[in-house]
Amino acid sequence: MLHEEISVNLGERSYKIDVGQGLLDEAGSYLKPFLADRNVFIITDEQVKPIYLEKLEQSLKNEGLQVQSTLSVPAGETSKSFLQVERIVSALLTKGLDRQSVLIALGGGVVGDLVGFAASIALRGVDFIQIPTTLLAQVDSSVGGKTGINLLEGKNLIGSFYQPKHVLIDIDVLQTLPKNHFLSGYAEMLKYGLIDDADFFEELETNIDLIHGLDPEFLIAAIGHCCQAKARIVAEDETEHGKRALLNLGHTFAHALEAETGYSESLSHGEAVAIGIRQAFDFSVQQGLCQLEESCRVRDHLKKMGLKTRVNDIKGNWHFTAEKIVQHMQKDKKVEHGALTFILARGIGQSFIQKDVARTDILTFLDDDLHRG
Ligand code: NAD
Ligand code: GLY
């Protein structure tokens, strides 16, 4: 069986990531060391539940592991809420949660972020395991310990850094992932190439068919590569005081667009990231930092993959203005003393953190960008 193992080195909070094919069927044997003689709770969402919950439970049962209880939340971003945190923690306590219990997050980034946050505060912290079922969660959100929920005021404004005990990635689950969600995850995958790994960008650029065809060998290697990259960055800067911010390439633009579209079905997180990445490169060109050919190459690849690249590509009748977008940006967690921080690029694989971006510069860029559609 194809399989890669990656370590996230964080002292006593270190853990391993298994990436492979068919691992969900083997979950019992991979997870036994973490689950034996403990109360196990699985939390998933209503879309993932009918597809994968039984498979996971059966695999645990095969190893003699009992599941104390399973819970599901509605699928989608709205589940990243205080309401669901309270519901989950109350239900777990009713069903016998104790400090030795383990939670398993089975689902995409929404379930992972929500369960991770619930695990970090229930009884002041219980162990949790990530079994990510979207590409986005496999290459990004299940690794590194950022957990969180949303407020009306913005995304992920409540949360914690809380590392899982293990991450189990089965690429087979991507077979049932709707295409738009697969592409959303792809934007986060591409990000690693754009940050500091031009060779990886080129590998993705030249293997579009293997990516679209979900080629197992290519996917395991590519997802493993992303997890390695993330593990390296997180080991250096777990709580984002420096380098980890590079993982937010395209995200300042993306979060503002997501807020402006009300976190609705019109625009998923990954779709917003694709537009945001294109904007970050174009803004870098406008600032005289990056060659136009480099930003065109990024945009062309995103388009070839079938991703949105322009604000006009967003579904629905939204009226975006530069002023409104900048207002959202000013609520971002990365704002320091009111100053805007962006991840910009000198080229593919050459991203950097730019603090104190002038409000007028970004307003002018966005005005121009919105006029071009
Ligand atoms: P998601 O969890 O909402 O999943 C997308 C949809 O796909 C959902 O409807 C889900 O039910 C469905 N689904 C999941 N797996 C499936 C499968 N295998 N087959 C069929 N359907 C499946 O969205 P997402 O894109 O995975 O995650 C987005 C979230 O991740 C956002 O809230 C974002 O803020 C967060 N995020 C967190 C981090 C982090 O570091 N913690 C990083 C990036 C993004
Ligand atoms: N997804 C960004 C981070 O984990 O830091």
Short mmCIF file of C-alpha atoms and ligand atoms in Angstrom, two decimals:
data_model
loop_
_atom_site.label_atom_id
_atom_site.label_comp_id
_atom_site.label_asym_id
_atom_site.label_seq_id
_atom_site.Cartn_x
_atom_site.Cartn_y
_atom_site.Cartn_z
CA MET A 1 0.00 0.00 0.00
CA LEU A 2 1.27 3.50 -0.88
CA HIS A 3 2.07 5.36 2.30
CA GLU A 4 4.11 8.29 3.66
CA GLU A 5 4.80 9.24 7.26
CA ILE A 6 5.62 12.80 8.26
CA SER A 7 6.62 14.14 11.68
CA VAL A 8 5.55 17.44 13.16
CA ASN A 9 8.32 18.21 15.62
CA LEU A 10 7.04 20.28 18.49
CA GLY A 11 8.71 18.80 21.58
CA GLU A 12 6.15 17.16 23.82
CA ARG A 13 3.38 18.20 21.40
CA SER A 14 4.98 16.32 18.48
CA TYR A 15 2.85 14.01 16.35
CA LYS A 16 2.84 12.05 13.13
CA ILE A 17 0.85 12.36 9.92
CA ASP A 18 0.11 9.23 7.89
CA VAL A 19 -0.72 9.86 4.23
CA GLY A 20 -1.78 6.99 2.02
CA GLN A 21 -4.39 5.10 0.11
CA GLY A 22 -7.03 3.01 1.89
CA LEU A 23 -5.99 4.21 5.35
CA LEU A 24 -9.56 4.68 6.56
CA ASP A 25 -10.08 0.93 6.33
CA GLU A 26 -6.95 0.54 8.45
CA ALA A 27 -7.79 3.37 10.88
CA GLY A 28 -8.16 0.91 13.77
CA SER A 29 -4.58 -0.31 13.53
CA TYR A 30 -3.13 3.17 12.93
CA LEU A 31 -5.05 4.72 15.81
CA LYS A 32 -5.05 1.89 18.35
CA PRO A 33 -2.10 3.33 20.32
CA PHE A 34 -4.09 6.55 20.86
CA LEU A 35 -7.51 5.04 21.53
CA ALA A 36 -7.10 1.82 23.49
CA ASP A 37 -8.83 1.85 26.91
CA ARG A 38 -10.15 5.38 26.45
CA ASN A 39 -13.59 6.82 25.72
CA VAL A 40 -13.65 7.60 22.00
CA PHE A 41 -16.02 10.12 20.43
CA ILE A 42 -16.31 10.70 16.69
CA ILE A 43 -17.57 14.05 15.43
CA THR A 44 -18.36 14.54 11.78
CA ASP A 45 -20.76 16.52 9.59
CA GLU A 46 -24.03 15.48 8.02
CA GLN A 47 -22.60 15.15 4.52
CA VAL A 48 -19.58 13.07 5.52
CA LYS A 49 -21.48 10.91 8.03
CA PRO A 50 -23.39 8.68 5.59
CA ILE A 51 -20.30 8.18 3.43
CA TYR A 52 -17.52 7.44 5.92
CA LEU A 53 -18.70 7.10 9.53
CA GLU A 54 -19.60 3.42 9.32
CA LYS A 55 -16.32 2.58 7.60
CA LEU A 56 -14.37 4.28 10.40
CA GLU A 57 -16.42 2.66 13.16
CA GLN A 58 -16.03 -0.77 11.58
CA SER A 59 -12.29 -0.34 11.26
CA LEU A 60 -12.01 0.62 14.95
CA LYS A 61 -14.24 -2.31 15.91
CA ASN A 62 -11.99 -4.69 13.96
CA GLU A 63 -9.22 -3.75 16.39
CA GLY A 64 -11.47 -4.19 19.42
CA LEU A 65 -11.90 -0.42 19.89
CA GLN A 66 -15.30 0.80 21.12
CA VAL A 67 -16.79 4.15 20.14
CA GLN A 68 -18.56 5.76 23.09
CA SER A 69 -20.70 8.04 20.94
CA THR A 70 -20.86 9.79 17.57
CA LEU A 71 -22.14 13.28 16.85
CA SER A 72 -22.71 15.24 13.69
CA VAL A 73 -23.06 18.92 12.87
CA PRO A 74 -24.65 20.50 9.78
CA ALA A 75 -22.24 20.59 6.84
CA GLY A 76 -20.74 23.99 6.04
CA GLU A 77 -19.05 27.06 7.46
CA THR A 78 -22.00 28.08 9.68
CA SER A 79 -21.17 25.17 11.98
CA LYS A 80 -18.02 26.97 13.10
CA SER A 81 -20.06 28.68 15.83
CA PHE A 82 -20.34 28.99 19.61
CA LEU A 83 -23.72 27.30 19.28
CA GLN A 84 -22.13 24.12 17.90
CA VAL A 85 -19.24 24.23 20.38
CA GLU A 86 -21.73 24.35 23.26
CA ARG A 87 -23.86 21.63 21.69
CA ILE A 88 -20.85 19.35 21.18
CA VAL A 89 -19.32 19.82 24.62
CA SER A 90 -22.69 19.39 26.38
CA ALA A 91 -23.47 16.23 24.41
CA LEU A 92 -20.02 14.79 25.09
CA LEU A 93 -20.31 15.48 28.83
CA THR A 94 -23.72 13.80 28.90
CA LYS A 95 -22.21 10.77 27.18
CA GLY A 96 -19.34 10.40 29.62
CA LEU A 97 -16.51 12.68 28.45
CA ASP A 98 -13.57 12.63 30.85
CA ARG A 99 -10.00 13.89 30.71
CA GLN A 100 -8.77 10.60 29.24
CA SER A 101 -11.28 10.74 26.37
CA VAL A 102 -10.26 11.24 22.74
CA LEU A 103 -12.22 13.10 20.09
CA ILE A 104 -11.89 12.17 16.42
CA ALA A 105 -12.64 14.91 13.87
CA LEU A 106 -13.84 13.18 10.70
CA GLY A 107 -14.46 15.76 8.00
CA GLY A 108 -13.19 18.86 6.24
CA GLY A 109 -11.67 22.02 7.65
CA VAL A 110 -14.94 23.03 9.28
CA VAL A 111 -15.18 19.87 11.39
CA GLY A 112 -11.43 19.95 12.12
CA ASP A 113 -11.41 23.57 13.28
CA LEU A 114 -14.59 23.14 15.33
CA VAL A 115 -13.65 19.85 17.00
CA GLY A 116 -10.10 21.05 17.63
CA PHE A 117 -11.47 24.12 19.39
CA ALA A 118 -13.99 22.09 21.40
CA ALA A 119 -11.19 19.66 22.38
CA SER A 120 -8.99 22.56 23.50
CA ILE A 121 -11.57 23.92 25.97
CA ALA A 122 -13.59 20.88 27.10
CA LEU A 123 -12.43 19.97 30.62
CA ARG A 124 -9.54 22.41 29.90
CA GLY A 125 -8.30 20.19 27.10
CA VAL A 126 -8.83 16.63 25.87
CA ASP A 127 -6.91 14.80 23.15
CA PHE A 128 -8.10 14.87 19.55
CA ILE A 129 -7.23 13.22 16.26
CA GLN A 130 -7.74 14.59 12.77
CA ILE A 131 -9.06 12.45 9.91
CA PRO A 132 -9.35 15.11 7.19
CA THR A 133 -11.69 14.31 4.29
CA THR A 134 -11.22 17.34 2.02
CA LEU A 135 -8.09 18.23 0.08
CA LEU A 136 -7.98 21.56 1.91
CA ALA A 137 -7.99 19.84 5.28
CA GLN A 138 -5.42 17.27 4.13
CA VAL A 139 -2.87 19.82 2.93
CA ASP A 140 -3.49 22.57 5.44
CA SER A 141 -6.09 22.76 8.19
CA SER A 142 -5.59 19.36 9.88
CA VAL A 143 -1.89 20.09 10.45
CA GLY A 144 -0.45 22.76 12.70
CA GLY A 145 -3.01 23.14 15.45
CA LYS A 146 -4.94 26.26 14.47
CA THR A 147 -8.49 25.74 15.68
CA GLY A 148 -11.34 28.18 15.60
CA ILE A 149 -14.88 29.36 15.08
CA ASN A 150 -16.40 32.43 13.46
CA LEU A 151 -18.18 35.47 14.88
CA LEU A 152 -20.47 37.91 13.07
CA GLU A 153 -17.50 40.28 13.23
CA GLY A 154 -15.29 37.93 11.20
CA LYS A 155 -13.81 34.53 10.51
CA ASN A 156 -11.76 32.51 13.01
CA LEU A 157 -11.79 35.37 15.52
CA ILE A 158 -12.19 32.91 18.40
CA GLY A 159 -9.78 30.01 18.57
CA SER A 160 -6.70 28.40 20.01
CA PHE A 161 -3.44 26.79 19.02
CA TYR A 162 -4.04 23.18 19.99
CA GLN A 163 -2.21 20.34 18.28
CA PRO A 164 -3.85 17.00 17.43
CA LYS A 165 -2.28 13.76 18.66
CA HIS A 166 -2.27 12.24 15.17
CA VAL A 167 -3.40 13.01 11.61
CA LEU A 168 -4.62 10.20 9.34
CA ILE A 169 -4.96 11.10 5.66
CA ASP A 170 -6.65 8.71 3.23
CA ILE A 171 -6.59 10.02 -0.34
CA ASP A 172 -9.41 7.64 -1.32
CA VAL A 173 -11.94 9.91 0.39
CA LEU A 174 -11.24 12.55 -2.26
CA GLN A 175 -13.15 10.36 -4.75
CA THR A 176 -16.46 11.54 -3.27
CA LEU A 177 -15.44 15.16 -2.69
CA PRO A 178 -17.41 17.52 -4.98
CA LYS A 179 -15.19 19.03 -7.68
CA ASN A 180 -15.57 22.61 -6.42
CA HIS A 181 -14.31 21.58 -2.98
CA PHE A 182 -11.43 19.64 -4.52
CA LEU A 183 -10.40 22.78 -6.41
CA SER A 184 -10.72 24.87 -3.25
CA GLY A 185 -8.18 22.59 -1.60
CA TYR A 186 -5.98 22.79 -4.65
CA ALA A 187 -5.58 26.56 -4.13
CA GLU A 188 -4.10 25.82 -0.68
CA MET A 189 -1.86 23.13 -2.19
CA LEU A 190 -0.52 25.50 -4.83
CA LYS A 191 0.20 28.03 -2.09
CA TYR A 192 3.18 25.96 -0.86
CA GLY A 193 4.82 26.23 -4.28
CA LEU A 194 4.19 29.96 -4.42
CA ILE A 195 5.56 30.65 -0.94
CA ASP A 196 9.07 29.20 -1.25
CA ASP A 197 9.11 26.18 -3.54
CA ALA A 198 9.16 27.06 -7.25
CA ASP A 199 10.02 23.44 -8.14
CA PHE A 200 6.80 22.22 -6.52
CA PHE A 201 4.82 24.89 -8.41
CA GLU A 202 6.37 23.64 -11.65
CA GLU A 203 5.58 20.04 -10.78
CA LEU A 204 1.94 20.93 -10.22
CA GLU A 205 1.88 23.07 -13.35
CA THR A 206 3.13 20.20 -15.50
CA ASN A 207 0.89 17.51 -14.01
CA ILE A 208 -2.59 18.96 -14.30
CA ASP A 209 -3.95 15.69 -15.75
CA LEU A 210 -2.65 13.60 -12.85
CA ILE A 211 -4.19 16.05 -10.38
CA HIS A 212 -7.60 16.10 -12.10
CA GLY A 213 -7.45 12.31 -12.48
CA LEU A 214 -6.75 11.89 -8.73
CA ASP A 215 -3.69 9.79 -9.52
CA PRO A 216 -2.94 8.04 -6.19
CA GLU A 217 0.84 8.09 -6.43
CA PHE A 218 0.96 11.75 -7.45
CA LEU A 219 -1.58 12.79 -4.80
CA ILE A 220 0.15 10.99 -1.94
CA ALA A 221 3.48 12.54 -2.90
CA ALA A 222 1.97 16.02 -3.36
CA ILE A 223 -0.11 15.95 -0.15
CA GLY A 224 2.88 14.54 1.72
CA HIS A 225 5.03 17.35 0.31
CA CYS A 226 2.53 19.98 1.54
CA CYS A 227 2.34 18.38 5.00
CA GLN A 228 6.17 18.32 5.18
CA ALA A 229 6.27 22.00 4.25
CA LYS A 230 3.62 22.92 6.78
CA ALA A 231 5.25 20.78 9.49
CA ARG A 232 8.56 22.60 8.86
CA ILE A 233 7.00 26.06 9.11
CA VAL A 234 4.91 25.18 12.19
CA ALA A 235 7.93 23.65 13.96
CA GLU A 236 9.74 26.96 13.43
CA ASP A 237 6.88 29.27 14.38
CA GLU A 238 3.98 27.44 16.04
CA THR A 239 2.02 30.49 17.16
CA GLU A 240 2.61 32.73 14.13
CA HIS A 241 4.97 35.38 15.36
CA GLY A 242 6.88 35.30 12.08
CA LYS A 243 7.30 32.83 9.23
CA ARG A 244 3.97 31.02 9.70
CA ALA A 245 2.23 34.15 8.40
CA LEU A 246 3.52 33.19 4.92
CA LEU A 247 0.84 30.46 4.91
CA ASN A 248 -1.64 33.31 4.68
CA LEU A 249 -0.64 34.12 1.09
CA GLY A 250 -3.78 35.44 -0.61
CA HIS A 251 -5.76 35.20 2.64
CA THR A 252 -6.07 38.91 3.50
CA PHE A 253 -7.85 39.43 0.18
CA ALA A 254 -9.71 36.11 0.53
CA HIS A 255 -11.06 36.70 4.03
CA ALA A 256 -12.39 40.12 3.00
CA LEU A 257 -14.22 38.60 0.01
CA GLU A 258 -15.62 35.81 2.17
CA ALA A 259 -16.87 38.35 4.72
CA GLU A 260 -18.43 40.51 2.00
CA THR A 261 -20.27 37.48 0.54
CA GLY A 262 -21.48 36.52 4.02
CA TYR A 263 -19.56 33.18 4.11
CA SER A 264 -22.23 31.94 1.74
CA GLU A 265 -22.30 29.22 -0.89
CA SER A 266 -21.35 31.92 -3.43
CA LEU A 267 -17.71 31.62 -2.46
CA SER A 268 -15.91 28.85 -0.59
CA HIS A 269 -12.76 29.54 1.41
CA GLY A 270 -10.48 27.90 -1.17
CA GLU A 271 -12.13 29.71 -4.08
CA ALA A 272 -11.57 32.98 -2.23
CA VAL A 273 -7.93 31.99 -1.65
CA ALA A 274 -7.45 31.44 -5.41
CA ILE A 275 -8.75 34.95 -6.17
CA GLY A 276 -6.69 36.29 -3.25
CA ILE A 277 -3.50 34.66 -4.54
CA ARG A 278 -4.02 36.22 -7.96
CA GLN A 279 -4.65 39.59 -6.32
CA ALA A 280 -1.56 39.27 -4.10
CA PHE A 281 0.61 38.64 -7.18
CA ASP A 282 -1.00 41.47 -9.18
CA PHE A 283 -0.63 43.85 -6.23
CA SER A 284 3.03 42.82 -5.99
CA VAL A 285 3.42 43.70 -9.69
CA GLN A 286 1.72 47.05 -9.17
CA GLN A 287 4.09 47.79 -6.29
CA GLY A 288 7.04 47.11 -8.60
CA LEU A 289 8.08 44.03 -6.62
CA CYS A 290 7.31 41.24 -9.07
CA GLN A 291 7.57 40.69 -12.83
CA LEU A 292 4.28 40.73 -14.74
CA GLU A 293 5.14 37.36 -16.38
CA GLU A 294 5.26 35.71 -12.97
CA SER A 295 1.79 36.89 -11.96
CA CYS A 296 0.41 35.93 -15.41
CA ARG A 297 1.86 32.44 -14.98
CA VAL A 298 0.12 32.06 -11.62
CA ARG A 299 -3.19 33.37 -12.97
CA ASP A 300 -3.02 31.15 -16.07
CA HIS A 301 -2.40 28.06 -13.99
CA LEU A 302 -5.29 28.83 -11.61
CA LYS A 303 -7.56 29.32 -14.64
CA LYS A 304 -6.36 26.13 -16.32
CA MET A 305 -7.20 24.19 -13.17
CA GLY A 306 -10.72 25.67 -13.31
CA LEU A 307 -10.42 28.02 -10.36
CA LYS A 308 -11.94 31.46 -10.01
CA THR A 309 -9.36 34.23 -10.39
CA ARG A 310 -11.43 37.42 -10.57
CA VAL A 311 -14.01 39.03 -8.31
CA ASN A 312 -16.50 38.90 -11.21
CA ASP A 313 -16.23 35.10 -11.20
CA ILE A 314 -18.02 35.02 -7.83
CA LYS A 315 -21.59 33.72 -8.13
CA GLY A 316 -24.47 36.07 -7.23
CA ASN A 317 -25.17 39.78 -7.49
CA TRP A 318 -22.62 41.24 -5.17
CA HIS A 319 -21.61 44.87 -5.26
CA PHE A 320 -18.00 45.02 -4.16
CA THR A 321 -16.25 48.31 -3.48
CA ALA A 322 -12.61 48.85 -2.60
CA GLU A 323 -13.64 50.73 0.54
CA LYS A 324 -15.83 47.87 1.83
CA ILE A 325 -13.12 45.29 1.14
CA VAL A 326 -10.50 47.34 2.98
CA GLN A 327 -12.89 47.75 5.93
CA HIS A 328 -13.05 43.96 6.21
CA MET A 329 -9.27 43.75 5.92
CA GLN A 330 -8.92 46.08 8.88
CA LYS A 331 -10.72 43.55 11.10
CA ASP A 332 -8.19 40.86 10.16
CA LYS A 333 -6.18 39.23 12.96
CA LYS A 334 -2.98 40.29 11.19
CA VAL A 335 -3.71 44.01 11.63
CA GLU A 336 -1.18 45.55 14.03
CA HIS A 337 -1.91 49.05 15.40
CA GLY A 338 -4.30 49.55 12.48
CA ALA A 339 -1.60 48.80 9.87
CA LEU A 340 -2.32 46.28 7.11
CA THR A 341 -0.03 43.29 6.62
CA PHE A 342 0.06 41.36 3.33
CA ILE A 343 1.96 38.39 2.03
CA LEU A 344 3.44 39.63 -1.23
CA ALA A 345 5.76 38.01 -3.78
CA ARG A 346 8.93 38.86 -5.66
CA GLY A 347 8.12 35.92 -7.90
CA ILE A 348 6.93 32.32 -7.79
CA GLY A 349 8.45 30.71 -4.69
CA GLN A 350 9.55 34.09 -3.33
CA SER A 351 6.84 35.28 -0.98
CA PHE A 352 7.48 37.58 1.94
CA ILE A 353 5.66 39.40 4.73
CA GLN A 354 5.00 43.08 3.99
CA LYS A 355 3.95 45.07 7.03
CA ASP A 356 2.55 48.62 6.98
CA VAL A 357 1.01 48.51 3.52
CA ALA A 358 -0.44 51.96 2.89
CA ARG A 359 -4.24 52.01 2.91
CA THR A 360 -4.23 54.27 -0.14
CA ASP A 361 -2.08 51.80 -2.12
CA ILE A 362 -4.41 48.92 -1.48
CA LEU A 363 -7.49 51.08 -2.17
CA THR A 364 -6.07 52.18 -5.52
CA PHE A 365 -5.18 48.60 -6.44
CA LEU A 366 -8.60 47.24 -5.49
CA ASP A 367 -10.43 50.03 -7.30
CA ASP A 368 -8.53 49.20 -10.45
CA ASP A 369 -8.91 45.44 -9.95
CA LEU A 370 -12.68 45.71 -9.40
CA HIS A 371 -13.10 47.86 -12.50
CA ARG A 372 -11.36 45.20 -14.53
CA GLY A 373 -13.92 42.71 -13.13
P1 NAD B 1 -15.75 21.93 4.70
O1 NAD B 1 -15.25 21.27 5.92
O2 NAD B 1 -16.99 22.74 4.82
O3 NAD B 1 -15.97 20.81 3.58
C1 NAD B 1 -16.52 21.17 2.34
C2 NAD B 1 -17.78 20.35 2.02
O4 NAD B 1 -17.37 19.06 1.61
C3 NAD B 1 -18.73 20.16 3.18
O5 NAD B 1 -20.05 20.22 2.70
C4 NAD B 1 -18.42 18.72 3.65
O6 NAD B 1 -19.54 18.10 4.24
C5 NAD B 1 -18.07 18.05 2.35
N1 NAD B 1 -17.14 16.93 2.44
C6 NAD B 1 -16.04 16.85 3.20
N2 NAD B 1 -15.35 15.74 2.88
C7 NAD B 1 -16.03 15.11 1.93
C8 NAD B 1 -15.81 13.92 1.17
N3 NAD B 1 -14.70 13.21 1.31
N4 NAD B 1 -16.75 13.55 0.28
C9 NAD B 1 -17.87 14.31 0.08
N5 NAD B 1 -18.12 15.46 0.74
C10 NAD B 1 -17.19 15.85 1.64
O7 NAD B 1 -14.67 22.88 4.03
P2 NAD B 1 -13.08 22.80 3.85
O8 NAD B 1 -12.82 23.48 2.58
O9 NAD B 1 -12.56 21.46 4.09
O10 NAD B 1 -12.55 23.70 5.05
C11 NAD B 1 -12.78 25.08 5.11
C12 NAD B 1 -12.51 25.57 6.50
O11 NAD B 1 -11.16 25.30 6.85
C13 NAD B 1 -12.72 27.06 6.67
O12 NAD B 1 -13.51 27.29 7.81
C14 NAD B 1 -11.31 27.59 6.91
O13 NAD B 1 -11.29 28.73 7.75
C15 NAD B 1 -10.65 26.43 7.57
N6 NAD B 1 -9.19 26.42 7.45
C16 NAD B 1 -8.48 26.22 8.58
C17 NAD B 1 -7.11 26.16 8.53
C18 NAD B 1 -6.32 25.86 9.77
O14 NAD B 1 -5.10 25.97 9.73
N7 NAD B 1 -6.96 25.47 10.85
C19 NAD B 1 -6.44 26.30 7.29
C20 NAD B 1 -7.19 26.50 6.14
C21 NAD B 1 -8.58 26.57 6.24
N1 GLY B 2 -3.56 27.93 7.36
C1 GLY B 2 -2.62 28.80 7.91
C2 GLY B 2 -1.91 28.28 9.10
O1 GLY B 2 -2.14 27.16 9.54
O2 GLY B 2 -1.12 28.98 9.66
#
